[in-house]
Amino acid sequence: MTITMAESPILELAPFKSLDNGELAARIEAVRAAWGSRLVILGHHYQQDEVIAHSDLRGDSFQLSRLAADSGDCRVIVFCGVHFMAETADILANRPEKLAARDGGRVTVILPDLAAGCSMADMAAIEQVEAAWEDLGEIIDTADITPVTYINSAASLKAFCGRHGGIVCTSSNAKAVLQWAFQRTRRVLFFPDQHLGRNTALRMGVPVEQMPVWNPYEPELGGNTEEAIRAARVLLWQGHCSVHQVFRPEHVHQFRERIPGVRIIVHPECMREVVDLADEFGSTYKIVQTIEQAPPGSKWAIGTELHLVNRLKKAHPDQEIHFLSPVLCMCATMYRIDLAHLCWSLENLAAGRHVNVIEVDAETSRWALVALERMLQVT
């Protein structure tokens, strides 16, 4: 279970919403200057530009959590991201060896807006996964299944994997994690994103026929037959990213027809049909790195979150960069964190009140850390 604590603020949020961005930015910087290295603001790649501008570190969720947790001076992390990211930061920053080094002092993790969740992570509730595990156990031996959860999941699911011999993966290391899993068991239960699991396993030689999709809302075996379960190598949870779901094969074809020489790069959370048509696919980090290393004059259509694509376009004016979909889709939950929420949470911190603290309970944290540490040994 994850405990989310929101103490009554000294300062109310409403007045901050009426301030212009210039004043909010100046007040945010004042708190940053006063706190120095004791405060670390993390900005996920998908955040708005005006929020990213105030981050000490920017990157993907796991990279940010690791960097912040390894800071010796840090006592407060303000995570401009979503709920599961703040949970992971709390787990890593307050693991036993870190607590011992700080004489038991915890790093406080703050999420400026508690409504910043993740629709993909919400598609696999712990009760659903536990029920699926029990149902699978009636058909096959669950000792021969390794549960693998994507980092984009609740702490409770990471803890489930920790307890059941499983592991966490990112979009960067999913192949290495699946290789690790197959060395131990014949089967993998992969959640919550079916597309990352399918795209990774296909390129490891697992046929799609051996990757049934488990629908948690189907009353019998996730909508599968007993024969399909017994033949399965990778059981895919029926979850997806709402942002990456918008990219379609026809978008790839349209760009190739319209812009000769364009290269297509997409995130592995995109559907198989899009990934198969792309020139390259990979994590957010790989997408950023690929564009940074591309020569001037390169033409790209990128299938990932709009804010990141626009930021890459601005940073590389010598390249022709397009958003892959004609539908402008951004991560709506990431978008909830704005300068008003960031300033409000920081000024409450400066006034001595922690608001929107994300703290994972000790038992969940212990088992989630087991699964995370297994991942760190793989990569």
Short mmCIF file of C-alpha atoms in Angstrom, two decimals:
data_model
loop_
_atom_site.label_atom_id
_atom_site.label_comp_id
_atom_site.label_asym_id
_atom_site.label_seq_id
_atom_site.Cartn_x
_atom_site.Cartn_y
_atom_site.Cartn_z
CA MET A 1 0.00 0.00 0.00
CA THR A 2 1.17 3.51 -0.79
CA ILE A 3 0.51 6.25 1.74
CA THR A 4 -0.07 9.67 0.23
CA MET A 5 0.00 12.41 2.81
CA ALA A 6 -1.27 15.90 2.05
CA GLU A 7 -0.96 18.02 5.17
CA SER A 8 -3.11 21.12 5.40
CA PRO A 9 -1.06 23.75 3.59
CA ILE A 10 0.03 26.97 5.23
CA LEU A 11 -0.54 28.60 1.85
CA GLU A 12 -3.62 27.82 -0.21
CA LEU A 13 -3.31 26.94 -3.91
CA ALA A 14 -5.99 29.26 -5.33
CA PRO A 15 -4.03 32.55 -5.13
CA PHE A 16 -1.10 31.00 -7.02
CA LYS A 17 -3.34 30.26 -10.00
CA SER A 18 -3.94 33.98 -10.56
CA LEU A 19 -0.23 34.83 -10.80
CA ASP A 20 1.47 35.22 -14.15
CA ASN A 21 4.29 32.90 -15.17
CA GLY A 22 6.95 35.56 -14.69
CA GLU A 23 6.12 36.06 -11.02
CA LEU A 24 5.72 32.33 -10.41
CA ALA A 25 9.10 31.65 -12.00
CA ALA A 26 10.82 34.29 -9.86
CA ARG A 27 9.30 32.91 -6.66
CA ILE A 28 10.26 29.33 -7.60
CA GLU A 29 13.84 30.41 -8.18
CA ALA A 30 13.90 32.19 -4.82
CA VAL A 31 13.06 28.96 -3.00
CA ARG A 32 15.60 27.02 -5.06
CA ALA A 33 18.32 29.53 -4.17
CA ALA A 34 17.46 29.42 -0.47
CA TRP A 35 17.46 25.63 -0.27
CA GLY A 36 20.45 25.00 -2.51
CA SER A 37 21.54 21.38 -2.88
CA ARG A 38 19.15 20.20 -0.13
CA LEU A 39 16.35 20.51 -2.69
CA VAL A 40 16.31 18.62 -6.01
CA ILE A 41 13.59 19.34 -8.58
CA LEU A 42 13.15 16.57 -11.12
CA GLY A 43 11.56 17.24 -14.51
CA HIS A 44 10.40 14.38 -16.71
CA HIS A 45 10.91 14.80 -20.45
CA TYR A 46 7.15 15.09 -21.00
CA GLN A 47 6.68 18.14 -18.77
CA GLN A 48 5.83 21.58 -20.08
CA ASP A 49 8.79 23.77 -21.06
CA GLU A 50 8.15 26.35 -18.34
CA VAL A 51 8.27 23.60 -15.68
CA ILE A 52 11.32 21.88 -17.16
CA ALA A 53 13.14 25.22 -17.01
CA HIS A 54 13.23 25.01 -13.19
CA SER A 55 14.37 21.39 -12.91
CA ASP A 56 17.79 20.47 -11.56
CA LEU A 57 17.69 17.20 -13.49
CA ARG A 58 15.65 16.13 -16.50
CA GLY A 59 15.26 12.71 -18.07
CA ASP A 60 13.08 9.61 -17.91
CA SER A 61 11.50 8.44 -14.68
CA PHE A 62 13.99 5.82 -13.48
CA GLN A 63 17.05 7.81 -14.51
CA LEU A 64 15.77 10.80 -12.55
CA SER A 65 14.98 8.74 -9.45
CA ARG A 66 18.45 7.19 -9.42
CA LEU A 67 20.23 10.49 -9.87
CA ALA A 68 18.27 12.20 -7.12
CA ALA A 69 18.63 9.24 -4.74
CA ASP A 70 22.40 9.30 -5.21
CA SER A 71 22.68 12.95 -4.18
CA GLY A 72 24.35 13.13 -0.78
CA ASP A 73 22.98 16.57 0.11
CA CYS A 74 19.41 16.12 -1.05
CA ARG A 75 16.72 16.16 1.66
CA VAL A 76 13.66 17.00 -0.45
CA ILE A 77 12.78 15.79 -3.94
CA VAL A 78 10.06 17.62 -5.85
CA PHE A 79 9.12 15.35 -8.74
CA CYS A 80 7.52 17.04 -11.73
CA GLY A 81 6.17 13.84 -13.20
CA VAL A 82 3.43 11.43 -12.17
CA HIS A 83 2.53 9.38 -9.11
CA PHE A 84 4.43 6.15 -9.83
CA MET A 85 7.60 8.16 -10.51
CA ALA A 86 7.42 9.83 -7.11
CA GLU A 87 6.90 6.39 -5.52
CA THR A 88 10.04 5.05 -7.18
CA ALA A 89 12.01 8.10 -6.06
CA ASP A 90 10.84 7.54 -2.47
CA ILE A 91 11.81 3.85 -2.59
CA LEU A 92 15.29 4.50 -3.98
CA ALA A 93 16.09 7.61 -1.94
CA ASN A 94 15.05 5.95 1.32
CA ARG A 95 16.43 2.45 0.87
CA PRO A 96 18.18 1.05 3.97
CA GLU A 97 21.75 1.99 3.09
CA LYS A 98 20.70 5.56 2.24
CA LEU A 99 18.79 5.92 5.50
CA ALA A 100 21.80 4.61 7.43
CA ALA A 101 24.09 7.13 5.73
CA ARG A 102 21.72 9.91 6.86
CA ASP A 103 21.39 8.53 10.41
CA GLY A 104 17.81 7.53 9.71
CA GLY A 105 16.79 10.81 8.12
CA ARG A 106 14.31 10.40 5.27
CA VAL A 107 14.28 12.27 2.00
CA THR A 108 10.84 13.78 1.54
CA VAL A 109 9.32 13.27 -1.93
CA ILE A 110 6.70 15.78 -3.08
CA LEU A 111 4.40 15.53 -6.11
CA PRO A 112 3.16 19.07 -6.84
CA ASP A 113 -0.26 17.84 -8.00
CA LEU A 114 -1.63 14.57 -6.62
CA ALA A 115 -3.92 14.29 -9.65
CA ALA A 116 -0.87 13.64 -11.85
CA GLY A 117 -1.30 9.92 -12.37
CA CYS A 118 -0.73 7.55 -15.28
CA SER A 119 -3.56 5.91 -17.20
CA MET A 120 -1.30 3.01 -18.19
CA ALA A 121 -0.27 2.32 -14.61
CA ASP A 122 -3.93 2.42 -13.60
CA MET A 123 -4.77 -0.33 -16.10
CA ALA A 124 -3.22 -2.95 -13.83
CA ALA A 125 -4.52 -2.79 -10.27
CA ILE A 126 -2.80 -4.99 -7.69
CA GLU A 127 -6.08 -6.82 -6.97
CA GLN A 128 -6.44 -7.66 -10.67
CA VAL A 129 -2.87 -8.94 -10.95
CA GLU A 130 -3.21 -11.07 -7.83
CA ALA A 131 -6.48 -12.52 -9.15
CA ALA A 132 -4.86 -13.29 -12.51
CA TRP A 133 -1.93 -15.01 -10.77
CA GLU A 134 -4.36 -17.18 -8.84
CA ASP A 135 -6.28 -18.05 -12.01
CA LEU A 136 -3.09 -18.93 -13.85
CA GLY A 137 -2.11 -21.21 -10.99
CA GLU A 138 -5.13 -23.38 -11.73
CA ILE A 139 -3.84 -24.06 -15.27
CA ILE A 140 -0.05 -23.93 -15.05
CA ASP A 141 2.59 -23.89 -12.33
CA THR A 142 3.18 -20.25 -11.35
CA ALA A 143 6.66 -21.28 -10.20
CA ASP A 144 7.40 -21.41 -13.93
CA ILE A 145 6.27 -17.79 -14.52
CA THR A 146 8.38 -14.69 -13.93
CA PRO A 147 6.28 -11.58 -13.37
CA VAL A 148 7.80 -8.52 -15.06
CA THR A 149 6.40 -5.07 -14.47
CA TYR A 150 7.26 -2.01 -16.49
CA ILE A 151 8.67 0.84 -14.40
CA ASN A 152 5.45 2.70 -15.34
CA SER A 153 3.48 0.92 -12.63
CA ALA A 154 2.42 1.35 -9.03
CA ALA A 155 4.76 0.42 -6.19
CA SER A 156 2.35 -2.36 -5.22
CA LEU A 157 2.97 -4.09 -8.56
CA LYS A 158 6.72 -3.75 -8.19
CA ALA A 159 6.35 -5.32 -4.74
CA PHE A 160 4.28 -8.15 -6.23
CA CYS A 161 7.16 -8.89 -8.59
CA GLY A 162 9.64 -8.74 -5.74
CA ARG A 163 7.67 -11.30 -3.72
CA HIS A 164 7.19 -13.68 -6.64
CA GLY A 165 10.73 -13.85 -8.01
CA GLY A 166 10.05 -11.14 -10.58
CA ILE A 167 11.68 -7.98 -11.76
CA VAL A 168 11.12 -4.43 -13.07
CA CYS A 169 12.06 -3.25 -16.56
CA THR A 170 12.35 0.06 -18.39
CA SER A 171 11.86 0.68 -22.10
CA SER A 172 15.67 0.74 -22.39
CA ASN A 173 16.39 -2.63 -20.81
CA ALA A 174 13.26 -4.68 -21.53
CA LYS A 175 15.18 -7.13 -23.73
CA ALA A 176 17.85 -7.77 -21.10
CA VAL A 177 15.17 -8.23 -18.45
CA LEU A 178 13.22 -10.73 -20.55
CA GLN A 179 16.44 -12.65 -21.22
CA TRP A 180 17.03 -12.75 -17.45
CA ALA A 181 13.49 -14.00 -16.90
CA PHE A 182 13.70 -16.74 -19.55
CA GLN A 183 16.87 -18.07 -17.96
CA ARG A 184 14.77 -18.80 -14.87
CA THR A 185 11.33 -19.76 -16.11
CA ARG A 186 9.61 -20.80 -19.32
CA ARG A 187 6.99 -18.05 -19.13
CA VAL A 188 6.70 -14.35 -18.37
CA LEU A 189 3.70 -12.37 -17.19
CA PHE A 190 4.33 -8.84 -18.51
CA PHE A 191 2.35 -5.83 -17.30
CA PRO A 192 0.95 -3.21 -17.58
CA ASP A 193 1.92 -2.28 -21.20
CA GLN A 194 1.22 -4.97 -23.77
CA HIS A 195 3.00 -3.15 -26.59
CA LEU A 196 6.42 -2.89 -24.94
CA GLY A 197 6.23 -6.57 -24.02
CA ARG A 198 5.13 -7.67 -27.50
CA ASN A 199 7.59 -5.48 -29.44
CA THR A 200 10.48 -6.66 -27.28
CA ALA A 201 9.61 -10.36 -27.29
CA LEU A 202 8.99 -10.46 -31.05
CA ARG A 203 12.55 -9.30 -31.66
CA MET A 204 13.78 -12.04 -29.35
CA GLY A 205 12.12 -14.66 -31.55
CA VAL A 206 8.96 -15.30 -29.53
CA PRO A 207 6.11 -15.82 -32.02
CA VAL A 208 3.02 -13.70 -31.56
CA GLU A 209 0.97 -16.88 -31.26
CA GLN A 210 2.72 -17.54 -27.97
CA MET A 211 1.82 -14.11 -26.57
CA PRO A 212 -1.84 -14.14 -25.55
CA VAL A 213 -3.31 -10.94 -24.11
CA TRP A 214 -4.82 -11.10 -20.62
CA ASN A 215 -7.92 -8.92 -20.28
CA PRO A 216 -8.56 -8.43 -16.54
CA TYR A 217 -12.22 -7.69 -17.21
CA GLU A 218 -12.91 -11.04 -18.84
CA PRO A 219 -14.40 -13.50 -16.33
CA GLU A 220 -12.50 -16.57 -17.57
CA LEU A 221 -8.70 -16.70 -17.92
CA GLY A 222 -8.46 -13.14 -19.18
CA GLY A 223 -10.43 -14.11 -22.27
CA ASN A 224 -8.10 -16.99 -23.21
CA THR A 225 -8.46 -20.75 -23.56
CA GLU A 226 -6.56 -23.18 -21.34
CA GLU A 227 -4.64 -24.31 -24.42
CA ALA A 228 -3.49 -20.74 -25.17
CA ILE A 229 -2.29 -20.31 -21.59
CA ARG A 230 -0.35 -23.59 -21.64
CA ALA A 231 1.30 -22.66 -24.96
CA ALA A 232 2.16 -19.12 -23.84
CA ARG A 233 5.73 -17.85 -23.43
CA VAL A 234 4.77 -14.22 -22.70
CA LEU A 235 1.39 -13.39 -21.17
CA LEU A 236 0.69 -9.76 -22.04
CA TRP A 237 -1.50 -7.60 -19.83
CA GLN A 238 -4.11 -5.60 -21.74
CA GLY A 239 -2.73 -2.14 -21.00
CA HIS A 240 -1.37 0.68 -23.10
CA CYS A 241 -0.13 4.28 -23.07
CA SER A 242 -2.86 6.66 -24.21
CA VAL A 243 -0.26 8.98 -25.80
CA HIS A 244 1.58 6.34 -27.84
CA GLN A 245 -1.69 4.68 -28.82
CA VAL A 246 -2.50 7.62 -31.14
CA PHE A 247 0.26 6.78 -33.63
CA ARG A 248 -1.04 4.70 -36.53
CA PRO A 249 0.52 2.91 -39.53
CA GLU A 250 -1.15 5.35 -41.91
CA HIS A 251 0.73 8.21 -40.24
CA VAL A 252 4.03 6.54 -41.14
CA HIS A 253 2.91 6.01 -44.74
CA GLN A 254 1.73 9.62 -45.04
CA PHE A 255 5.06 11.03 -43.88
CA ARG A 256 7.03 8.80 -46.23
CA GLU A 257 4.87 9.94 -49.16
CA ARG A 258 5.01 13.61 -48.20
CA ILE A 259 8.67 13.96 -47.17
CA PRO A 260 11.20 11.96 -49.21
CA GLY A 261 14.07 10.72 -47.07
CA VAL A 262 12.27 11.15 -43.75
CA ARG A 263 13.24 8.74 -41.00
CA ILE A 264 10.71 7.48 -38.51
CA ILE A 265 11.62 6.87 -34.87
CA VAL A 266 9.04 5.77 -32.31
CA HIS A 267 8.73 4.66 -28.71
CA PRO A 268 8.24 0.91 -28.07
CA GLU A 269 4.96 1.70 -26.30
CA CYS A 270 3.56 2.22 -29.81
CA MET A 271 1.57 -0.63 -31.35
CA ARG A 272 3.42 -3.36 -33.20
CA GLU A 273 2.24 -2.23 -36.64
CA VAL A 274 3.83 1.21 -36.11
CA VAL A 275 7.08 -0.12 -34.65
CA ASP A 276 7.43 -2.58 -37.55
CA LEU A 277 7.17 0.27 -40.08
CA ALA A 278 9.58 2.62 -38.26
CA ASP A 279 13.25 2.98 -39.12
CA GLU A 280 14.17 2.97 -35.45
CA PHE A 281 12.46 2.56 -32.10
CA GLY A 282 13.59 2.96 -28.55
CA SER A 283 13.18 4.60 -25.18
CA THR A 284 12.80 8.31 -24.61
CA TYR A 285 16.53 8.43 -23.88
CA LYS A 286 17.32 6.70 -27.18
CA ILE A 287 15.07 9.05 -29.11
CA VAL A 288 16.77 12.10 -27.59
CA GLN A 289 20.23 10.63 -28.16
CA THR A 290 19.44 9.71 -31.78
CA ILE A 291 18.31 13.24 -32.63
CA GLU A 292 21.28 14.78 -30.83
CA GLN A 293 23.67 12.66 -32.89
CA ALA A 294 21.89 13.05 -36.24
CA PRO A 295 23.65 15.18 -38.89
CA PRO A 296 22.35 18.59 -40.00
CA GLY A 297 19.70 18.32 -42.66
CA SER A 298 18.25 15.10 -41.25
CA LYS A 299 14.49 14.68 -41.54
CA TRP A 300 12.59 13.00 -38.73
CA ALA A 301 9.05 12.12 -37.76
CA ILE A 302 8.97 11.18 -34.08
CA GLY A 303 6.33 9.07 -32.39
CA THR A 304 6.35 10.11 -28.76
CA GLU A 305 4.93 12.80 -26.46
CA LEU A 306 4.36 16.23 -28.03
CA HIS A 307 6.25 18.38 -25.50
CA LEU A 308 9.41 16.35 -25.99
CA VAL A 309 9.12 16.46 -29.79
CA ASN A 310 8.65 20.23 -29.75
CA ARG A 311 11.62 20.61 -27.41
CA LEU A 312 13.80 18.55 -29.76
CA LYS A 313 12.60 20.63 -32.70
CA LYS A 314 13.59 23.82 -30.90
CA ALA A 315 16.97 22.44 -29.80
CA HIS A 316 17.90 21.21 -33.30
CA PRO A 317 16.83 23.86 -35.84
CA ASP A 318 19.34 22.41 -38.33
CA GLN A 319 17.14 19.31 -38.64
CA GLU A 320 13.58 18.93 -39.94
CA ILE A 321 11.58 17.40 -37.09
CA HIS A 322 7.90 16.51 -37.11
CA PHE A 323 5.40 15.03 -34.67
CA LEU A 324 4.33 11.73 -36.22
CA SER A 325 0.58 12.09 -35.67
CA PRO A 326 -1.72 14.76 -37.16
CA VAL A 327 -3.55 14.65 -33.83
CA LEU A 328 -1.67 16.73 -31.27
CA CYS A 329 -1.59 14.44 -28.26
CA MET A 330 0.20 15.21 -25.01
CA CYS A 331 0.33 13.39 -21.70
CA ALA A 332 -2.69 14.94 -19.97
CA THR A 333 -1.68 13.79 -16.50
CA MET A 334 1.86 15.13 -16.86
CA TYR A 335 0.31 18.38 -18.03
CA ARG A 336 -1.41 18.82 -14.66
CA ILE A 337 1.82 20.00 -13.07
CA ASP A 338 2.18 23.67 -13.90
CA LEU A 339 4.10 26.60 -12.45
CA ALA A 340 1.29 27.39 -10.00
CA HIS A 341 1.39 23.91 -8.42
CA LEU A 342 5.19 23.87 -8.39
CA CYS A 343 5.43 27.30 -6.76
CA TRP A 344 2.68 26.45 -4.24
CA SER A 345 4.42 23.26 -3.12
CA LEU A 346 7.81 24.97 -2.88
CA GLU A 347 6.60 27.98 -0.89
CA ASN A 348 4.78 25.70 1.53
CA LEU A 349 8.06 23.80 1.90
CA ALA A 350 9.90 27.05 2.58
CA ALA A 351 7.25 27.94 5.18
CA GLY A 352 7.82 24.65 7.01
CA ARG A 353 4.95 22.55 5.68
CA HIS A 354 5.31 19.52 3.41
CA VAL A 355 2.31 19.13 1.10
CA ASN A 356 1.55 16.24 -1.27
CA VAL A 357 4.17 13.95 0.22
CA ILE A 358 4.46 10.54 -1.44
CA GLU A 359 5.65 7.88 0.99
CA VAL A 360 5.52 4.16 0.26
CA ASP A 361 4.87 1.98 3.28
CA ALA A 362 7.81 -0.09 4.54
CA GLU A 363 6.58 -3.53 3.44
CA THR A 364 5.69 -2.43 -0.10
CA SER A 365 8.93 -0.51 -0.35
CA ARG A 366 10.99 -3.51 0.80
CA TRP A 367 9.62 -5.87 -1.84
CA ALA A 368 9.53 -3.26 -4.61
CA LEU A 369 13.19 -2.59 -3.93
CA VAL A 370 13.94 -6.31 -4.36
CA ALA A 371 12.47 -6.18 -7.88
CA LEU A 372 14.26 -2.92 -8.69
CA GLU A 373 17.60 -4.24 -7.46
CA ARG A 374 17.22 -7.33 -9.63
CA MET A 375 16.81 -4.98 -12.58
CA LEU A 376 19.92 -3.04 -11.61
CA GLN A 377 21.93 -6.27 -11.60
CA VAL A 378 20.75 -7.01 -15.14
CA THR A 379 21.60 -3.64 -16.70
#
